Amino acid sequence: MNPLPIEQYQEVTRKALSQVKARCTDQGRLEAALLDANQLVTSELAFSIAELQCAENYLLYADKQGELEQRLANGFAAEVLHSIRGRLIRAPSDFGLDDDDLARLSLKGCEQYQSVAFLASLGREIVDRGGDLGYRGLDEEKLLMADTFRQFAE
C-alpha cells in the first residue's frame, strides 16, 4: 500500500466533478454557455483528474518493478498531489468544495518524496546508472528511439 493519500484526492475530485457537472447542466444536458462560463474550472479539474489517474497508474506499475521505479513513481505522485491541491484551494467554491473537503487534501507522506535529500539521492542514482531509468515498458522500437535521443544528448 502506498503511503500517499491518493484515495482522498480521488474522492474530492469526484465530488468536484459532480458539483461542476451540475453547475454546467440544464435539464439534464450539458450547456455550452455554462461550460464556457466555467471554462477555467472545468479545465483545471480535467487536468487534475488526468494527473491523478496518471499518478495512480504509475504507482500501480511501479509496484511490480524495482526500487528505482517505485521511487520515481512516488516522487511523481507527490508532485501531482501538490499540484492538484494548489489548483483546488485557489477558489474551492468554484469547484463546489468546502472546508471539510479541503481538509481531506492532505500532503501527508509527500514530504519524504519531495525533500531535497530524496531528490538528490534519486538524481545521483540515475547518474550512477548512466541515465537508465529502469524498465519503462517500451517495445524494442521505442527503446531504440530513447537510446538514440540519449546518445544525442551526450
PDB file of C-alpha atoms in Angstrom:
ATOM      1  CA  MET A   1       0.000   0.000   0.000  1.00  0.00           C
ATOM      2  CA  ASN A   2       1.298   3.417  -0.954  1.00  0.00           C
ATOM      3  CA  PRO A   3       1.697   5.979   1.864  1.00  0.00           C
ATOM      4  CA  LEU A   4       0.365   8.842  -0.270  1.00  0.00           C
ATOM      5  CA  PRO A   5      -3.290   9.950   0.137  1.00  0.00           C
ATOM      6  CA  ILE A   6      -4.311   9.166  -3.457  1.00  0.00           C
ATOM      7  CA  GLU A   7      -7.777   7.868  -2.485  1.00  0.00           C
ATOM      8  CA  GLN A   8      -8.709  11.046  -0.617  1.00  0.00           C
ATOM      9  CA  TYR A   9      -7.793  13.108  -3.666  1.00  0.00           C
ATOM     10  CA  GLN A  10      -9.866  10.825  -5.878  1.00  0.00           C
ATOM     11  CA  GLU A  11     -12.880  11.282  -3.612  1.00  0.00           C
ATOM     12  CA  VAL A  12     -12.525  15.064  -3.512  1.00  0.00           C
ATOM     13  CA  THR A  13     -12.051  15.369  -7.288  1.00  0.00           C
ATOM     14  CA  ARG A  14     -15.092  13.114  -7.847  1.00  0.00           C
ATOM     15  CA  LYS A  15     -17.147  15.426  -5.647  1.00  0.00           C
ATOM     16  CA  ALA A  16     -15.815  18.473  -7.516  1.00  0.00           C
ATOM     17  CA  LEU A  17     -16.630  16.845 -10.841  1.00  0.00           C
ATOM     18  CA  SER A  18     -20.180  16.151  -9.699  1.00  0.00           C
ATOM     19  CA  GLN A  19     -20.588  19.749  -8.469  1.00  0.00           C
ATOM     20  CA  VAL A  20     -19.173  21.296 -11.642  1.00  0.00           C
ATOM     21  CA  LYS A  21     -21.229  18.987 -13.855  1.00  0.00           C
ATOM     22  CA  ALA A  22     -24.389  20.058 -12.022  1.00  0.00           C
ATOM     23  CA  ARG A  23     -23.413  23.695 -12.469  1.00  0.00           C
ATOM     24  CA  CYS A  24     -22.917  23.201 -16.225  1.00  0.00           C
ATOM     25  CA  THR A  25     -26.113  21.226 -16.805  1.00  0.00           C
ATOM     26  CA  ASP A  26     -29.573  22.478 -17.613  1.00  0.00           C
ATOM     27  CA  GLN A  27     -32.451  19.985 -17.613  1.00  0.00           C
ATOM     28  CA  GLY A  28     -30.040  17.044 -17.690  1.00  0.00           C
ATOM     29  CA  ARG A  29     -27.937  18.316 -20.607  1.00  0.00           C
ATOM     30  CA  LEU A  30     -24.545  19.960 -20.605  1.00  0.00           C
ATOM     31  CA  GLU A  31     -24.885  23.510 -21.892  1.00  0.00           C
ATOM     32  CA  ALA A  32     -22.138  25.152 -23.938  1.00  0.00           C
ATOM     33  CA  ALA A  33     -22.736  28.600 -22.419  1.00  0.00           C
ATOM     34  CA  LEU A  34     -22.470  27.176 -18.893  1.00  0.00           C
ATOM     35  CA  LEU A  35     -19.329  25.257 -19.825  1.00  0.00           C
ATOM     36  CA  ASP A  36     -17.853  28.459 -21.255  1.00  0.00           C
ATOM     37  CA  ALA A  37     -18.698  30.337 -18.074  1.00  0.00           C
ATOM     38  CA  ASN A  38     -16.873  27.648 -16.075  1.00  0.00           C
ATOM     39  CA  GLN A  39     -14.045  27.056 -18.554  1.00  0.00           C
ATOM     40  CA  LEU A  40     -11.159  27.618 -16.148  1.00  0.00           C
ATOM     41  CA  VAL A  41     -12.735  25.393 -13.514  1.00  0.00           C
ATOM     42  CA  THR A  42     -13.538  22.585 -15.948  1.00  0.00           C
ATOM     43  CA  SER A  43     -10.069  22.641 -17.499  1.00  0.00           C
ATOM     44  CA  GLU A  44      -8.318  22.736 -14.110  1.00  0.00           C
ATOM     45  CA  LEU A  45     -10.492  19.885 -12.881  1.00  0.00           C
ATOM     46  CA  ALA A  46      -9.966  17.819 -16.029  1.00  0.00           C
ATOM     47  CA  PHE A  47      -6.219  18.333 -15.777  1.00  0.00           C
ATOM     48  CA  SER A  48      -6.263  17.363 -12.086  1.00  0.00           C
ATOM     49  CA  ILE A  49      -8.260  14.187 -12.736  1.00  0.00           C
ATOM     50  CA  ALA A  50      -5.942  13.199 -15.591  1.00  0.00           C
ATOM     51  CA  GLU A  51      -2.840  13.823 -13.465  1.00  0.00           C
ATOM     52  CA  LEU A  52      -4.297  11.840 -10.601  1.00  0.00           C
ATOM     53  CA  GLN A  53      -5.117   8.896 -12.857  1.00  0.00           C
ATOM     54  CA  CYS A  54      -1.625   9.009 -14.304  1.00  0.00           C
ATOM     55  CA  ALA A  55      -0.078   9.032 -10.822  1.00  0.00           C
ATOM     56  CA  GLU A  56      -2.241   6.116  -9.721  1.00  0.00           C
ATOM     57  CA  ASN A  57      -1.327   4.088 -12.805  1.00  0.00           C
ATOM     58  CA  TYR A  58       2.362   4.881 -12.386  1.00  0.00           C
ATOM     59  CA  LEU A  59       2.247   3.750  -8.752  1.00  0.00           C
ATOM     60  CA  LEU A  60       0.482   0.500  -9.707  1.00  0.00           C
ATOM     61  CA  TYR A  61       3.034  -0.118 -12.462  1.00  0.00           C
ATOM     62  CA  ALA A  62       5.988   0.680 -10.192  1.00  0.00           C
ATOM     63  CA  ASP A  63       4.774  -1.748  -7.522  1.00  0.00           C
ATOM     64  CA  LYS A  64       5.620  -4.552  -9.960  1.00  0.00           C
ATOM     65  CA  GLN A  65       9.044  -3.138 -10.791  1.00  0.00           C
ATOM     66  CA  GLY A  66      12.213  -2.360  -8.905  1.00  0.00           C
ATOM     67  CA  GLU A  67      13.043   0.122  -6.188  1.00  0.00           C
ATOM     68  CA  LEU A  68      14.088   2.867  -8.627  1.00  0.00           C
ATOM     69  CA  GLU A  69      10.762   2.746 -10.432  1.00  0.00           C
ATOM     70  CA  GLN A  70       8.943   2.891  -7.098  1.00  0.00           C
ATOM     71  CA  ARG A  71      10.953   5.925  -6.001  1.00  0.00           C
ATOM     72  CA  LEU A  72      10.316   7.696  -9.312  1.00  0.00           C
ATOM     73  CA  ALA A  73       6.591   6.948  -9.117  1.00  0.00           C
ATOM     74  CA  ASN A  74       6.339   8.161  -5.517  1.00  0.00           C
ATOM     75  CA  GLY A  75       8.166  11.377  -6.385  1.00  0.00           C
ATOM     76  CA  PHE A  76       5.862  11.948  -9.346  1.00  0.00           C
ATOM     77  CA  ALA A  77       2.713  11.181  -7.357  1.00  0.00           C
ATOM     78  CA  ALA A  78       3.749  13.516  -4.529  1.00  0.00           C
ATOM     79  CA  GLU A  79       4.282  16.318  -7.052  1.00  0.00           C
ATOM     80  CA  VAL A  80       0.875  15.615  -8.597  1.00  0.00           C
ATOM     81  CA  LEU A  81      -0.857  15.859  -5.205  1.00  0.00           C
ATOM     82  CA  HIS A  82       0.829  19.202  -4.545  1.00  0.00           C
ATOM     83  CA  SER A  83      -0.310  20.485  -7.940  1.00  0.00           C
ATOM     84  CA  ILE A  84      -3.899  19.322  -7.513  1.00  0.00           C
ATOM     85  CA  ARG A  85      -4.130  20.758  -4.027  1.00  0.00           C
ATOM     86  CA  GLY A  86      -2.849  24.090  -5.301  1.00  0.00           C
ATOM     87  CA  ARG A  87      -5.483  24.202  -8.012  1.00  0.00           C
ATOM     88  CA  LEU A  88      -8.382  23.263  -5.749  1.00  0.00           C
ATOM     89  CA  ILE A  89      -7.550  25.549  -2.814  1.00  0.00           C
ATOM     90  CA  ARG A  90      -7.231  28.572  -5.131  1.00  0.00           C
ATOM     91  CA  ALA A  91     -11.011  29.035  -5.080  1.00  0.00           C
ATOM     92  CA  PRO A  92     -12.658  25.960  -3.533  1.00  0.00           C
ATOM     93  CA  SER A  93     -16.205  27.205  -4.012  1.00  0.00           C
ATOM     94  CA  ASP A  94     -15.601  27.310  -7.782  1.00  0.00           C
ATOM     95  CA  PHE A  95     -15.245  23.536  -7.543  1.00  0.00           C
ATOM     96  CA  GLY A  96     -18.150  23.116  -5.131  1.00  0.00           C
ATOM     97  CA  LEU A  97     -15.793  22.235  -2.293  1.00  0.00           C
ATOM     98  CA  ASP A  98     -15.954  23.231   1.370  1.00  0.00           C
ATOM     99  CA  ASP A  99     -13.535  23.313   4.293  1.00  0.00           C
ATOM    100  CA  ASP A 100     -14.113  19.623   5.065  1.00  0.00           C
ATOM    101  CA  ASP A 101     -13.121  18.724   1.512  1.00  0.00           C
ATOM    102  CA  LEU A 102     -10.004  20.873   1.727  1.00  0.00           C
ATOM    103  CA  ALA A 103      -9.043  19.181   4.978  1.00  0.00           C
ATOM    104  CA  ARG A 104      -9.038  15.874   3.093  1.00  0.00           C
ATOM    105  CA  LEU A 105      -6.396  17.211   0.685  1.00  0.00           C
ATOM    106  CA  SER A 106      -3.597  16.195   2.985  1.00  0.00           C
ATOM    107  CA  LEU A 107       0.010  16.224   1.870  1.00  0.00           C
ATOM    108  CA  LYS A 108       0.894  13.616   4.482  1.00  0.00           C
ATOM    109  CA  GLY A 109       3.620  11.389   3.125  1.00  0.00           C
ATOM    110  CA  CYS A 110       4.551  13.768   0.314  1.00  0.00           C
ATOM    111  CA  GLU A 111       7.466  15.484   2.018  1.00  0.00           C
ATOM    112  CA  GLN A 112       9.613  12.377   2.082  1.00  0.00           C
ATOM    113  CA  TYR A 113       9.353  12.204  -1.731  1.00  0.00           C
ATOM    114  CA  GLN A 114       9.883  15.905  -2.353  1.00  0.00           C
ATOM    115  CA  SER A 115      12.679  16.709   0.027  1.00  0.00           C
ATOM    116  CA  VAL A 116      15.991  17.932  -1.332  1.00  0.00           C
ATOM    117  CA  ALA A 117      17.672  14.855   0.143  1.00  0.00           C
ATOM    118  CA  PHE A 118      15.291  12.450  -1.620  1.00  0.00           C
ATOM    119  CA  LEU A 119      15.502  14.207  -4.973  1.00  0.00           C
ATOM    120  CA  ALA A 120      19.305  14.491  -4.760  1.00  0.00           C
ATOM    121  CA  SER A 121      19.668  10.799  -3.944  1.00  0.00           C
ATOM    122  CA  LEU A 122      17.320   9.894  -6.784  1.00  0.00           C
ATOM    123  CA  GLY A 123      19.320  12.055  -9.167  1.00  0.00           C
ATOM    124  CA  ARG A 124      22.606  10.511  -8.011  1.00  0.00           C
ATOM    125  CA  GLU A 125      21.207   7.030  -8.533  1.00  0.00           C
ATOM    126  CA  ILE A 126      20.112   7.848 -12.063  1.00  0.00           C
ATOM    127  CA  VAL A 127      23.513   9.380 -12.870  1.00  0.00           C
ATOM    128  CA  ASP A 128      25.264   6.346 -11.382  1.00  0.00           C
ATOM    129  CA  ARG A 129      23.124   4.160 -13.630  1.00  0.00           C
ATOM    130  CA  GLY A 130      24.221   6.118 -16.688  1.00  0.00           C
ATOM    131  CA  GLY A 131      20.789   7.688 -17.116  1.00  0.00           C
ATOM    132  CA  ASP A 132      18.989   4.348 -17.010  1.00  0.00           C
ATOM    133  CA  LEU A 133      15.508   4.888 -15.574  1.00  0.00           C
ATOM    134  CA  GLY A 134      14.752   1.207 -15.210  1.00  0.00           C
ATOM    135  CA  TYR A 135      12.182  -0.781 -17.105  1.00  0.00           C
ATOM    136  CA  ARG A 136       9.762   1.571 -18.874  1.00  0.00           C
ATOM    137  CA  GLY A 137       7.516  -0.895 -20.658  1.00  0.00           C
ATOM    138  CA  LEU A 138       8.686   0.246 -24.087  1.00  0.00           C
ATOM    139  CA  ASP A 139       8.808  -2.040 -27.087  1.00  0.00           C
ATOM    140  CA  GLU A 140      12.076  -2.551 -28.972  1.00  0.00           C
ATOM    141  CA  GLU A 141      11.455   0.262 -31.441  1.00  0.00           C
ATOM    142  CA  LYS A 142      10.716   2.792 -28.681  1.00  0.00           C
ATOM    143  CA  LEU A 143      13.759   1.654 -26.703  1.00  0.00           C
ATOM    144  CA  LEU A 144      15.910   2.235 -29.795  1.00  0.00           C
ATOM    145  CA  MET A 145      14.436   5.721 -30.169  1.00  0.00           C
ATOM    146  CA  ALA A 146      15.042   6.513 -26.497  1.00  0.00           C
ATOM    147  CA  ASP A 147      18.617   5.257 -26.753  1.00  0.00           C
ATOM    148  CA  THR A 148      19.198   7.406 -29.854  1.00  0.00           C
ATOM    149  CA  PHE A 149      17.947  10.514 -28.039  1.00  0.00           C
ATOM    150  CA  ARG A 150      20.114   9.721 -25.025  1.00  0.00           C
ATOM    151  CA  GLN A 151      23.189   9.304 -27.243  1.00  0.00           C
ATOM    152  CA  PHE A 152      22.399  12.587 -28.982  1.00  0.00           C
ATOM    153  CA  ALA A 153      22.149  14.353 -25.621  1.00  0.00           C
ATOM    154  CA  GLU A 154      25.529  13.013 -24.557  1.00  0.00           C
TER     155      GLU A 154
END
